[in-house]
Amino acid sequence: MTAGQRCGRDRVPPHPDLRTITLQQVLEALVDPVRRSIVRQLHTSRDDLACGTFDLPVSKSTATHHFHVLREAGLIRQYYAGTSRMNALRGAEFDQAFPGLLRTLLAQRDEA
């Protein structure tokens, strides 16, 4: 393994095994409307999105916190593509661990 390969792998943040995630963790992550917005934007795009491409009403540092909470709750996977931190919804994996929960969430509308 080259130094470049080690560096790239080290830049990928840790992702929890969904078998270790509790329903409480998921619900706490999804209670925040900004985090629900991130999940909806990922679902709607059907593609992975860079952190800076989301339409969020918060500062960059606050957005970073929201991405961290979603990653720790097992909802998103993050990785680097060049210098961009990319985000992917762990939809299929998540649906195996919590059948129907994500679909139900995405069907709900947030109050304005």
PDB file of N, CA and C in Angstrom:
ATOM      1  N   MET A   1       0.850  -1.174   0.000  1.00  0.00           N
ATOM      2  CA  MET A   1       0.000   0.000   0.000  1.00  0.00           C
ATOM      3  C   MET A   1       0.896   1.238   0.000  1.00  0.00           C
ATOM      4  N   THR A   2       0.556   2.190  -0.837  1.00  0.00           N
ATOM      5  CA  THR A   2       1.350   3.402  -0.935  1.00  0.00           C
ATOM      6  C   THR A   2       0.898   4.409   0.116  1.00  0.00           C
ATOM      7  N   ALA A   3       1.729   5.424   0.311  1.00  0.00           N
ATOM      8  CA  ALA A   3       1.376   6.483   1.261  1.00  0.00           C
ATOM      9  C   ALA A   3       0.089   7.176   0.838  1.00  0.00           C
ATOM     10  N   GLY A   4      -0.115   7.367  -0.459  1.00  0.00           N
ATOM     11  CA  GLY A   4      -1.331   8.007  -0.960  1.00  0.00           C
ATOM     12  C   GLY A   4      -2.578   7.192  -0.664  1.00  0.00           C
ATOM     13  N   GLN A   5      -2.452   5.866  -0.789  1.00  0.00           N
ATOM     14  CA  GLN A   5      -3.601   5.009  -0.486  1.00  0.00           C
ATOM     15  C   GLN A   5      -3.923   5.061   1.009  1.00  0.00           C
ATOM     16  N   ARG A   6      -2.875   5.051   1.854  1.00  0.00           N
ATOM     17  CA  ARG A   6      -3.103   5.137   3.302  1.00  0.00           C
ATOM     18  C   ARG A   6      -3.750   6.462   3.654  1.00  0.00           C
ATOM     19  N   CYS A   7      -3.278   7.530   3.059  1.00  0.00           N
ATOM     20  CA  CYS A   7      -3.813   8.856   3.339  1.00  0.00           C
ATOM     21  C   CYS A   7      -5.287   8.928   2.955  1.00  0.00           C
ATOM     22  N   GLY A   8      -5.642   8.413   1.780  1.00  0.00           N
ATOM     23  CA  GLY A   8      -7.026   8.434   1.340  1.00  0.00           C
ATOM     24  C   GLY A   8      -7.932   7.632   2.259  1.00  0.00           C
ATOM     25  N   ARG A   9      -7.460   6.466   2.684  1.00  0.00           N
ATOM     26  CA  ARG A   9      -8.255   5.631   3.568  1.00  0.00           C
ATOM     27  C   ARG A   9      -8.409   6.289   4.927  1.00  0.00           C
ATOM     28  N   ASP A  10      -7.357   6.931   5.420  1.00  0.00           N
ATOM     29  CA  ASP A  10      -7.403   7.589   6.718  1.00  0.00           C
ATOM     30  C   ASP A  10      -8.361   8.769   6.715  1.00  0.00           C
ATOM     31  N   ARG A  11      -8.624   9.331   5.554  1.00  0.00           N
ATOM     32  CA  ARG A  11      -9.516  10.486   5.463  1.00  0.00           C
ATOM     33  C   ARG A  11     -10.983  10.089   5.488  1.00  0.00           C
ATOM     34  N   VAL A  12     -11.282   8.809   5.329  1.00  0.00           N
ATOM     35  CA  VAL A  12     -12.671   8.358   5.384  1.00  0.00           C
ATOM     36  C   VAL A  12     -13.050   8.232   6.852  1.00  0.00           C
ATOM     37  N   PRO A  13     -14.063   8.979   7.280  1.00  0.00           N
ATOM     38  CA  PRO A  13     -14.445   8.901   8.691  1.00  0.00           C
ATOM     39  C   PRO A  13     -15.047   7.534   9.015  1.00  0.00           C
ATOM     40  N   PRO A  14     -15.005   7.141  10.276  1.00  0.00           N
ATOM     41  CA  PRO A  14     -15.572   5.839  10.648  1.00  0.00           C
ATOM     42  C   PRO A  14     -17.097   5.836  10.502  1.00  0.00           C
ATOM     43  N   HIS A  15     -17.614   4.698  10.100  1.00  0.00           N
ATOM     44  CA  HIS A  15     -19.062   4.525   9.938  1.00  0.00           C
ATOM     45  C   HIS A  15     -19.508   3.368  10.815  1.00  0.00           C
ATOM     46  N   PRO A  16     -20.557   3.569  11.585  1.00  0.00           N
ATOM     47  CA  PRO A  16     -20.993   2.506  12.486  1.00  0.00           C
ATOM     48  C   PRO A  16     -21.639   1.338  11.746  1.00  0.00           C
ATOM     49  N   ASP A  17     -21.522   0.176  12.331  1.00  0.00           N
ATOM     50  CA  ASP A  17     -22.243  -0.999  11.863  1.00  0.00           C
ATOM     51  C   ASP A  17     -23.697  -0.773  12.262  1.00  0.00           C
ATOM     52  N   LEU A  18     -24.607  -0.865  11.317  1.00  0.00           N
ATOM     53  CA  LEU A  18     -26.007  -0.572  11.618  1.00  0.00           C
ATOM     54  C   LEU A  18     -26.605  -1.532  12.642  1.00  0.00           C
ATOM     55  N   ARG A  19     -25.983  -2.670  12.842  1.00  0.00           N
ATOM     56  CA  ARG A  19     -26.477  -3.598  13.875  1.00  0.00           C
ATOM     57  C   ARG A  19     -26.244  -3.047  15.276  1.00  0.00           C
ATOM     58  N   THR A  20     -25.373  -2.034  15.390  1.00  0.00           N
ATOM     59  CA  THR A  20     -25.089  -1.459  16.711  1.00  0.00           C
ATOM     60  C   THR A  20     -25.888  -0.182  16.971  1.00  0.00           C
ATOM     61  N   ILE A  21     -26.624   0.285  15.990  1.00  0.00           N
ATOM     62  CA  ILE A  21     -27.394   1.526  16.113  1.00  0.00           C
ATOM     63  C   ILE A  21     -28.740   1.219  16.755  1.00  0.00           C
ATOM     64  N   THR A  22     -29.147   2.065  17.701  1.00  0.00           N
ATOM     65  CA  THR A  22     -30.449   1.888  18.344  1.00  0.00           C
ATOM     66  C   THR A  22     -31.494   2.796  17.697  1.00  0.00           C
ATOM     67  N   LEU A  23     -32.746   2.420  17.851  1.00  0.00           N
ATOM     68  CA  LEU A  23     -33.832   3.255  17.363  1.00  0.00           C
ATOM     69  C   LEU A  23     -33.769   4.632  18.019  1.00  0.00           C
ATOM     70  N   GLN A  24     -33.385   4.692  19.274  1.00  0.00           N
ATOM     71  CA  GLN A  24     -33.255   5.973  19.987  1.00  0.00           C
ATOM     72  C   GLN A  24     -32.258   6.885  19.285  1.00  0.00           C
ATOM     73  N   GLN A  25     -31.109   6.352  18.875  1.00  0.00           N
ATOM     74  CA  GLN A  25     -30.101   7.152  18.171  1.00  0.00           C
ATOM     75  C   GLN A  25     -30.673   7.713  16.866  1.00  0.00           C
ATOM     76  N   VAL A  26     -31.377   6.877  16.146  1.00  0.00           N
ATOM     77  CA  VAL A  26     -31.945   7.293  14.858  1.00  0.00           C
ATOM     78  C   VAL A  26     -32.974   8.399  15.068  1.00  0.00           C
ATOM     79  N   LEU A  27     -33.874   8.198  16.022  1.00  0.00           N
ATOM     80  CA  LEU A  27     -34.913   9.197  16.261  1.00  0.00           C
ATOM     81  C   LEU A  27     -34.322  10.512  16.744  1.00  0.00           C
ATOM     82  N   GLU A  28     -33.294  10.448  17.582  1.00  0.00           N
ATOM     83  CA  GLU A  28     -32.636  11.678  18.040  1.00  0.00           C
ATOM     84  C   GLU A  28     -31.962  12.395  16.881  1.00  0.00           C
ATOM     85  N   ALA A  29     -31.403  11.654  15.945  1.00  0.00           N
ATOM     86  CA  ALA A  29     -30.764  12.278  14.778  1.00  0.00           C
ATOM     87  C   ALA A  29     -31.801  12.936  13.878  1.00  0.00           C
ATOM     88  N   LEU A  30     -32.949  12.295  13.743  1.00  0.00           N
ATOM     89  CA  LEU A  30     -33.955  12.781  12.799  1.00  0.00           C
ATOM     90  C   LEU A  30     -34.913  13.805  13.384  1.00  0.00           C
ATOM     91  N   VAL A  31     -34.809  14.085  14.676  1.00  0.00           N
ATOM     92  CA  VAL A  31     -35.711  15.062  15.278  1.00  0.00           C
ATOM     93  C   VAL A  31     -35.412  16.475  14.781  1.00  0.00           C
ATOM     94  N   ASP A  32     -34.200  16.722  14.343  1.00  0.00           N
ATOM     95  CA  ASP A  32     -33.804  18.055  13.892  1.00  0.00           C
ATOM     96  C   ASP A  32     -34.207  18.273  12.431  1.00  0.00           C
ATOM     97  N   PRO A  33     -34.903  19.384  12.130  1.00  0.00           N
ATOM     98  CA  PRO A  33     -35.345  19.630  10.753  1.00  0.00           C
ATOM     99  C   PRO A  33     -34.207  19.811   9.747  1.00  0.00           C
ATOM    100  N   VAL A  34     -33.063  20.313  10.171  1.00  0.00           N
ATOM    101  CA  VAL A  34     -31.923  20.464   9.248  1.00  0.00           C
ATOM    102  C   VAL A  34     -31.426  19.083   8.838  1.00  0.00           C
ATOM    103  N   ARG A  35     -31.344  18.173   9.785  1.00  0.00           N
ATOM    104  CA  ARG A  35     -30.883  16.823   9.457  1.00  0.00           C
ATOM    105  C   ARG A  35     -31.898  16.088   8.583  1.00  0.00           C
ATOM    106  N   ARG A  36     -33.186  16.290   8.846  1.00  0.00           N
ATOM    107  CA  ARG A  36     -34.204  15.695   7.968  1.00  0.00           C
ATOM    108  C   ARG A  36     -34.068  16.261   6.555  1.00  0.00           C
ATOM    109  N   SER A  37     -33.754  17.546   6.452  1.00  0.00           N
ATOM    110  CA  SER A  37     -33.565  18.169   5.146  1.00  0.00           C
ATOM    111  C   SER A  37     -32.383  17.541   4.403  1.00  0.00           C
ATOM    112  N   ILE A  38     -31.307  17.275   5.104  1.00  0.00           N
ATOM    113  CA  ILE A  38     -30.136  16.635   4.488  1.00  0.00           C
ATOM    114  C   ILE A  38     -30.524  15.265   3.947  1.00  0.00           C
ATOM    115  N   VAL A  39     -31.233  14.479   4.749  1.00  0.00           N
ATOM    116  CA  VAL A  39     -31.655  13.143   4.324  1.00  0.00           C
ATOM    117  C   VAL A  39     -32.577  13.241   3.106  1.00  0.00           C
ATOM    118  N   ARG A  40     -33.506  14.180   3.130  1.00  0.00           N
ATOM    119  CA  ARG A  40     -34.416  14.343   1.986  1.00  0.00           C
ATOM    120  C   ARG A  40     -33.658  14.757   0.728  1.00  0.00           C
ATOM    121  N   GLN A  41     -32.706  15.680   0.868  1.00  0.00           N
ATOM    122  CA  GLN A  41     -31.947  16.129  -0.298  1.00  0.00           C
ATOM    123  C   GLN A  41     -31.131  14.985  -0.895  1.00  0.00           C
ATOM    124  N   LEU A  42     -30.558  14.148  -0.044  1.00  0.00           N
ATOM    125  CA  LEU A  42     -29.814  12.989  -0.546  1.00  0.00           C
ATOM    126  C   LEU A  42     -30.744  12.006  -1.245  1.00  0.00           C
ATOM    127  N   HIS A  43     -31.899  11.777  -0.664  1.00  0.00           N
ATOM    128  CA  HIS A  43     -32.857  10.850  -1.265  1.00  0.00           C
ATOM    129  C   HIS A  43     -33.352  11.374  -2.613  1.00  0.00           C
ATOM    130  N   THR A  44     -33.669  12.649  -2.682  1.00  0.00           N
ATOM    131  CA  THR A  44     -34.186  13.261  -3.902  1.00  0.00           C
ATOM    132  C   THR A  44     -33.146  13.280  -5.016  1.00  0.00           C
ATOM    133  N   SER A  45     -31.888  13.540  -4.654  1.00  0.00           N
ATOM    134  CA  SER A  45     -30.843  13.656  -5.674  1.00  0.00           C
ATOM    135  C   SER A  45     -30.519  12.323  -6.321  1.00  0.00           C
ATOM    136  N   ARG A  46     -30.671  11.242  -5.566  1.00  0.00           N
ATOM    137  CA  ARG A  46     -30.317   9.900  -6.025  1.00  0.00           C
ATOM    138  C   ARG A  46     -28.820   9.775  -6.320  1.00  0.00           C
ATOM    139  N   ASP A  47     -28.072  10.832  -6.100  1.00  0.00           N
ATOM    140  CA  ASP A  47     -26.621  10.817  -6.260  1.00  0.00           C
ATOM    141  C   ASP A  47     -25.986  11.226  -4.943  1.00  0.00           C
ATOM    142  N   ASP A  48     -24.708  10.942  -4.804  1.00  0.00           N
ATOM    143  CA  ASP A  48     -23.965  11.417  -3.652  1.00  0.00           C
ATOM    144  C   ASP A  48     -23.736  12.914  -3.829  1.00  0.00           C
ATOM    145  N   LEU A  49     -23.759  13.655  -2.724  1.00  0.00           N
ATOM    146  CA  LEU A  49     -23.606  15.108  -2.785  1.00  0.00           C
ATOM    147  C   LEU A  49     -22.450  15.577  -1.908  1.00  0.00           C
ATOM    148  N   ALA A  50     -21.730  16.586  -2.379  1.00  0.00           N
ATOM    149  CA  ALA A  50     -20.666  17.199  -1.588  1.00  0.00           C
ATOM    150  C   ALA A  50     -21.290  18.044  -0.490  1.00  0.00           C
ATOM    151  N   CYS A  51     -20.611  18.144   0.636  1.00  0.00           N
ATOM    152  CA  CYS A  51     -21.139  18.889   1.782  1.00  0.00           C
ATOM    153  C   CYS A  51     -21.567  20.306   1.407  1.00  0.00           C
ATOM    154  N   GLY A  52     -20.806  20.992   0.599  1.00  0.00           N
ATOM    155  CA  GLY A  52     -21.106  22.379   0.255  1.00  0.00           C
ATOM    156  C   GLY A  52     -22.251  22.578  -0.722  1.00  0.00           C
ATOM    157  N   THR A  53     -22.847  21.505  -1.226  1.00  0.00           N
ATOM    158  CA  THR A  53     -23.906  21.642  -2.222  1.00  0.00           C
ATOM    159  C   THR A  53     -25.308  21.589  -1.637  1.00  0.00           C
ATOM    160  N   PHE A  54     -25.424  21.366  -0.355  1.00  0.00           N
ATOM    161  CA  PHE A  54     -26.740  21.283   0.285  1.00  0.00           C
ATOM    162  C   PHE A  54     -27.302  22.678   0.520  1.00  0.00           C
ATOM    163  N   ASP A  55     -28.610  22.796   0.427  1.00  0.00           N
ATOM    164  CA  ASP A  55     -29.298  24.046   0.733  1.00  0.00           C
ATOM    165  C   ASP A  55     -29.666  23.997   2.212  1.00  0.00           C
ATOM    166  N   LEU A  56     -28.816  24.593   3.056  1.00  0.00           N
ATOM    167  CA  LEU A  56     -29.012  24.539   4.507  1.00  0.00           C
ATOM    168  C   LEU A  56     -28.990  25.944   5.098  1.00  0.00           C
ATOM    169  N   PRO A  57     -29.879  26.213   6.065  1.00  0.00           N
ATOM    170  CA  PRO A  57     -29.955  27.543   6.673  1.00  0.00           C
ATOM    171  C   PRO A  57     -29.033  27.696   7.886  1.00  0.00           C
ATOM    172  N   VAL A  58     -27.876  27.041   7.850  1.00  0.00           N
ATOM    173  CA  VAL A  58     -26.958  27.066   8.989  1.00  0.00           C
ATOM    174  C   VAL A  58     -25.537  27.335   8.509  1.00  0.00           C
ATOM    175  N   SER A  59     -24.674  27.685   9.447  1.00  0.00           N
ATOM    176  CA  SER A  59     -23.267  27.938   9.116  1.00  0.00           C
ATOM    177  C   SER A  59     -22.567  26.629   8.744  1.00  0.00           C
ATOM    178  N   LYS A  60     -21.396  26.755   8.155  1.00  0.00           N
ATOM    179  CA  LYS A  60     -20.620  25.586   7.747  1.00  0.00           C
ATOM    180  C   LYS A  60     -20.278  24.702   8.946  1.00  0.00           C
ATOM    181  N   SER A  61     -19.888  25.317  10.059  1.00  0.00           N
ATOM    182  CA  SER A  61     -19.528  24.522  11.236  1.00  0.00           C
ATOM    183  C   SER A  61     -20.745  23.799  11.815  1.00  0.00           C
ATOM    184  N   THR A  62     -21.896  24.439  11.782  1.00  0.00           N
ATOM    185  CA  THR A  62     -23.115  23.789  12.266  1.00  0.00           C
ATOM    186  C   THR A  62     -23.515  22.664  11.324  1.00  0.00           C
ATOM    187  N   ALA A  63     -23.372  22.888  10.029  1.00  0.00           N
ATOM    188  CA  ALA A  63     -23.670  21.836   9.051  1.00  0.00           C
ATOM    189  C   ALA A  63     -22.761  20.629   9.288  1.00  0.00           C
ATOM    190  N   THR A  64     -21.493  20.877   9.569  1.00  0.00           N
ATOM    191  CA  THR A  64     -20.558  19.794   9.852  1.00  0.00           C
ATOM    192  C   THR A  64     -21.051  18.954  11.023  1.00  0.00           C
ATOM    193  N   HIS A  65     -21.554  19.601  12.051  1.00  0.00           N
ATOM    194  CA  HIS A  65     -22.111  18.886  13.209  1.00  0.00           C
ATOM    195  C   HIS A  65     -23.293  18.013  12.777  1.00  0.00           C
ATOM    196  N   HIS A  66     -24.183  18.556  11.959  1.00  0.00           N
ATOM    197  CA  HIS A  66     -25.351  17.793  11.518  1.00  0.00           C
ATOM    198  C   HIS A  66     -24.941  16.564  10.699  1.00  0.00           C
ATOM    199  N   PHE A  67     -23.954  16.716   9.820  1.00  0.00           N
ATOM    200  CA  PHE A  67     -23.467  15.574   9.052  1.00  0.00           C
ATOM    201  C   PHE A  67     -22.871  14.512   9.983  1.00  0.00           C
ATOM    202  N   HIS A  68     -22.154  14.948  10.995  1.00  0.00           N
ATOM    203  CA  HIS A  68     -21.557  14.022  11.969  1.00  0.00           C
ATOM    204  C   HIS A  68     -22.648  13.222  12.683  1.00  0.00           C
ATOM    205  N   VAL A  69     -23.692  13.897  13.136  1.00  0.00           N
ATOM    206  CA  VAL A  69     -24.788  13.219  13.844  1.00  0.00           C
ATOM    207  C   VAL A  69     -25.445  12.186  12.931  1.00  0.00           C
ATOM    208  N   LEU A  70     -25.693  12.543  11.678  1.00  0.00           N
ATOM    209  CA  LEU A  70     -26.310  11.615  10.734  1.00  0.00           C
ATOM    210  C   LEU A  70     -25.407  10.417  10.451  1.00  0.00           C
ATOM    211  N   ARG A  71     -24.095  10.661  10.345  1.00  0.00           N
ATOM    212  CA  ARG A  71     -23.149   9.564  10.117  1.00  0.00           C
ATOM    213  C   ARG A  71     -23.119   8.630  11.320  1.00  0.00           C
ATOM    214  N   GLU A  72     -23.088   9.192  12.518  1.00  0.00           N
ATOM    215  CA  GLU A  72     -23.044   8.376  13.737  1.00  0.00           C
ATOM    216  C   GLU A  72     -24.332   7.591  13.947  1.00  0.00           C
ATOM    217  N   ALA A  73     -25.445   8.078  13.409  1.00  0.00           N
ATOM    218  CA  ALA A  73     -26.718   7.371  13.510  1.00  0.00           C
ATOM    219  C   ALA A  73     -26.888   6.353  12.377  1.00  0.00           C
ATOM    220  N   GLY A  74     -25.898   6.250  11.511  1.00  0.00           N
ATOM    221  CA  GLY A  74     -25.933   5.265  10.444  1.00  0.00           C
ATOM    222  C   GLY A  74     -26.747   5.639   9.230  1.00  0.00           C
ATOM    223  N   LEU A  75     -27.175   6.888   9.136  1.00  0.00           N
ATOM    224  CA  LEU A  75     -28.023   7.303   8.018  1.00  0.00           C
ATOM    225  C   LEU A  75     -27.241   7.665   6.763  1.00  0.00           C
ATOM    226  N   ILE A  76     -26.035   8.180   6.925  1.00  0.00           N
ATOM    227  CA  ILE A  76     -25.243   8.572   5.757  1.00  0.00           C
ATOM    228  C   ILE A  76     -23.857   7.951   5.824  1.00  0.00           C
ATOM    229  N   ARG A  77     -23.245   7.854   4.669  1.00  0.00           N
ATOM    230  CA  ARG A  77     -21.848   7.428   4.542  1.00  0.00           C
ATOM    231  C   ARG A  77     -21.102   8.600   3.933  1.00  0.00           C
ATOM    232  N   GLN A  78     -19.935   8.917   4.479  1.00  0.00           N
ATOM    233  CA  GLN A  78     -19.121  10.017   3.956  1.00  0.00           C
ATOM    234  C   GLN A  78     -17.787   9.483   3.457  1.00  0.00           C
ATOM    235  N   TYR A  79     -17.299  10.106   2.396  1.00  0.00           N
ATOM    236  CA  TYR A  79     -16.012   9.746   1.816  1.00  0.00           C
ATOM    237  C   TYR A  79     -15.506  10.950   1.032  1.00  0.00           C
ATOM    238  N   TYR A  80     -14.248  10.914   0.656  1.00  0.00           N
ATOM    239  CA  TYR A  80     -13.669  12.008  -0.115  1.00  0.00           C
ATOM    240  C   TYR A  80     -13.563  11.641  -1.578  1.00  0.00           C
ATOM    241  N   ALA A  81     -13.884  12.618  -2.432  1.00  0.00           N
ATOM    242  CA  ALA A  81     -13.635  12.550  -3.865  1.00  0.00           C
ATOM    243  C   ALA A  81     -12.788  13.782  -4.154  1.00  0.00           C
ATOM    244  N   GLY A  82     -11.486  13.576  -4.285  1.00  0.00           N
ATOM    245  CA  GLY A  82     -10.573  14.714  -4.394  1.00  0.00           C
ATOM    246  C   GLY A  82     -10.571  15.452  -3.070  1.00  0.00           C
ATOM    247  N   THR A  83     -10.897  16.724  -3.106  1.00  0.00           N
ATOM    248  CA  THR A  83     -10.933  17.508  -1.872  1.00  0.00           C
ATOM    249  C   THR A  83     -12.355  17.684  -1.326  1.00  0.00           C
ATOM    250  N   SER A  84     -13.336  17.114  -2.005  1.00  0.00           N
ATOM    251  CA  SER A  84     -14.733  17.259  -1.576  1.00  0.00           C
ATOM    252  C   SER A  84     -15.153  16.103  -0.677  1.00  0.00           C
ATOM    253  N   ARG A  85     -15.765  16.424   0.431  1.00  0.00           N
ATOM    254  CA  ARG A  85     -16.342  15.381   1.281  1.00  0.00           C
ATOM    255  C   ARG A  85     -17.736  15.084   0.746  1.00  0.00           C
ATOM    256  N   MET A  86     -17.914  13.854   0.320  1.00  0.00           N
ATOM    257  CA  MET A  86     -19.160  13.426  -0.295  1.00  0.00           C
ATOM    258  C   MET A  86     -20.036  12.722   0.730  1.00  0.00           C
ATOM    259  N   ASN A  87     -21.336  12.769   0.482  1.00  0.00           N
ATOM    260  CA  ASN A  87     -22.316  12.165   1.376  1.00  0.00           C
ATOM    261  C   ASN A  87     -23.235  11.271   0.570  1.00  0.00           C
ATOM    262  N   ALA A  88     -23.488  10.082   1.095  1.00  0.00           N
ATOM    263  CA  ALA A  88     -24.389   9.135   0.456  1.00  0.00           C
ATOM    264  C   ALA A  88     -25.383   8.637   1.496  1.00  0.00           C
ATOM    265  N   LEU A  89     -26.624   8.533   1.105  1.00  0.00           N
ATOM    266  CA  LEU A  89     -27.648   7.982   1.975  1.00  0.00           C
ATOM    267  C   LEU A  89     -27.465   6.470   2.027  1.00  0.00           C
ATOM    268  N   ARG A  90     -27.470   5.892   3.212  1.00  0.00           N
ATOM    269  CA  ARG A  90     -27.320   4.453   3.375  1.00  0.00           C
ATOM    270  C   ARG A  90     -28.706   3.798   3.334  1.00  0.00           C
ATOM    271  N   GLY A  91     -29.486   4.136   2.324  1.00  0.00           N
ATOM    272  CA  GLY A  91     -30.883   3.742   2.240  1.00  0.00           C
ATOM    273  C   GLY A  91     -31.139   2.250   2.323  1.00  0.00           C
ATOM    274  N   ALA A  92     -30.505   1.473   1.468  1.00  0.00           N
ATOM    275  CA  ALA A  92     -30.748   0.024   1.447  1.00  0.00           C
ATOM    276  C   ALA A  92     -30.283  -0.627   2.746  1.00  0.00           C
ATOM    277  N   GLU A  93     -29.095  -0.267   3.208  1.00  0.00           N
ATOM    278  CA  GLU A  93     -28.578  -0.809   4.466  1.00  0.00           C
ATOM    279  C   GLU A  93     -29.485  -0.432   5.631  1.00  0.00           C
ATOM    280  N   PHE A  94     -29.886   0.838   5.649  1.00  0.00           N
ATOM    281  CA  PHE A  94     -30.709   1.348   6.732  1.00  0.00           C
ATOM    282  C   PHE A  94     -32.073   0.653   6.742  1.00  0.00           C
ATOM    283  N   ASP A  95     -32.626   0.415   5.556  1.00  0.00           N
ATOM    284  CA  ASP A  95     -33.929  -0.230   5.469  1.00  0.00           C
ATOM    285  C   ASP A  95     -33.876  -1.671   5.977  1.00  0.00           C
ATOM    286  N   GLN A  96     -32.745  -2.326   5.850  1.00  0.00           N
ATOM    287  CA  GLN A  96     -32.607  -3.675   6.406  1.00  0.00           C
ATOM    288  C   GLN A  96     -32.626  -3.635   7.929  1.00  0.00           C
ATOM    289  N   ALA A  97     -31.992  -2.619   8.507  1.00  0.00           N
ATOM    290  CA  ALA A  97     -31.926  -2.505   9.964  1.00  0.00           C
ATOM    291  C   ALA A  97     -33.221  -1.966  10.560  1.00  0.00           C
ATOM    292  N   PHE A  98     -33.858  -1.033   9.856  1.00  0.00           N
ATOM    293  CA  PHE A  98     -35.079  -0.378  10.334  1.00  0.00           C
ATOM    294  C   PHE A  98     -36.103  -0.348   9.194  1.00  0.00           C
ATOM    295  N   PRO A  99     -36.723  -1.490   8.904  1.00  0.00           N
ATOM    296  CA  PRO A  99     -37.625  -1.578   7.748  1.00  0.00           C
ATOM    297  C   PRO A  99     -38.740  -0.533   7.792  1.00  0.00           C
ATOM    298  N   GLY A 100     -38.858   0.211   6.689  1.00  0.00           N
ATOM    299  CA  GLY A 100     -39.937   1.168   6.526  1.00  0.00           C
ATOM    300  C   GLY A 100     -39.753   2.509   7.205  1.00  0.00           C
ATOM    301  N   LEU A 101     -38.796   2.642   8.105  1.00  0.00           N
ATOM    302  CA  LEU A 101     -38.634   3.890   8.852  1.00  0.00           C
ATOM    303  C   LEU A 101     -38.247   5.052   7.935  1.00  0.00           C
ATOM    304  N   LEU A 102     -37.267   4.853   7.099  1.00  0.00           N
ATOM    305  CA  LEU A 102     -36.819   5.924   6.205  1.00  0.00           C
ATOM    306  C   LEU A 102     -37.925   6.300   5.215  1.00  0.00           C
ATOM    307  N   ARG A 103     -38.605   5.319   4.670  1.00  0.00           N
ATOM    308  CA  ARG A 103     -39.700   5.571   3.739  1.00  0.00           C
ATOM    309  C   ARG A 103     -40.803   6.390   4.425  1.00  0.00           C
ATOM    310  N   THR A 104     -41.119   6.038   5.670  1.00  0.00           N
ATOM    311  CA  THR A 104     -42.142   6.775   6.419  1.00  0.00           C
ATOM    312  C   THR A 104     -41.700   8.207   6.666  1.00  0.00           C
ATOM    313  N   LEU A 105     -40.455   8.391   7.053  1.00  0.00           N
ATOM    314  CA  LEU A 105     -39.918   9.734   7.290  1.00  0.00           C
ATOM    315  C   LEU A 105     -40.005  10.582   6.028  1.00  0.00           C
ATOM    316  N   LEU A 106     -39.588  10.025   4.914  1.00  0.00           N
ATOM    317  CA  LEU A 106     -39.545  10.789   3.671  1.00  0.00           C
ATOM    318  C   LEU A 106     -40.942  11.115   3.156  1.00  0.00           C
ATOM    319  N   ALA A 107     -41.939  10.356   3.566  1.00  0.00           N
ATOM    320  CA  ALA A 107     -43.319  10.614   3.147  1.00  0.00           C
ATOM    321  C   ALA A 107     -43.949  11.755   3.950  1.00  0.00           C
ATOM    322  N   GLN A 108     -43.367  12.102   5.089  1.00  0.00           N
ATOM    323  CA  GLN A 108     -43.918  13.142   5.948  1.00  0.00           C
ATOM    324  C   GLN A 108     -43.445  14.518   5.491  1.00  0.00           C
ATOM    325  N   ARG A 109     -44.296  15.494   5.704  1.00  0.00           N
ATOM    326  CA  ARG A 109     -43.928  16.880   5.384  1.00  0.00           C
ATOM    327  C   ARG A 109     -43.643  17.612   6.679  1.00  0.00           C
ATOM    328  N   ASP A 110     -42.606  18.420   6.677  1.00  0.00           N
ATOM    329  CA  ASP A 110     -42.304  19.259   7.827  1.00  0.00           C
ATOM    330  C   ASP A 110     -43.222  20.455   7.818  1.00  0.00           C
ATOM    331  N   GLU A 111     -43.621  20.888   8.986  1.00  0.00           N
ATOM    332  CA  GLU A 111     -44.433  22.108   9.112  1.00  0.00           C
ATOM    333  C   GLU A 111     -43.537  23.315   8.864  1.00  0.00           C
ATOM    334  N   ALA A 112     -44.064  24.304   8.198  1.00  0.00           N
ATOM    335  CA  ALA A 112     -43.276  25.508   7.888  1.00  0.00           C
ATOM    336  C   ALA A 112     -43.189  26.423   9.078  1.00  0.00           C
TER     337      ALA A 112
END
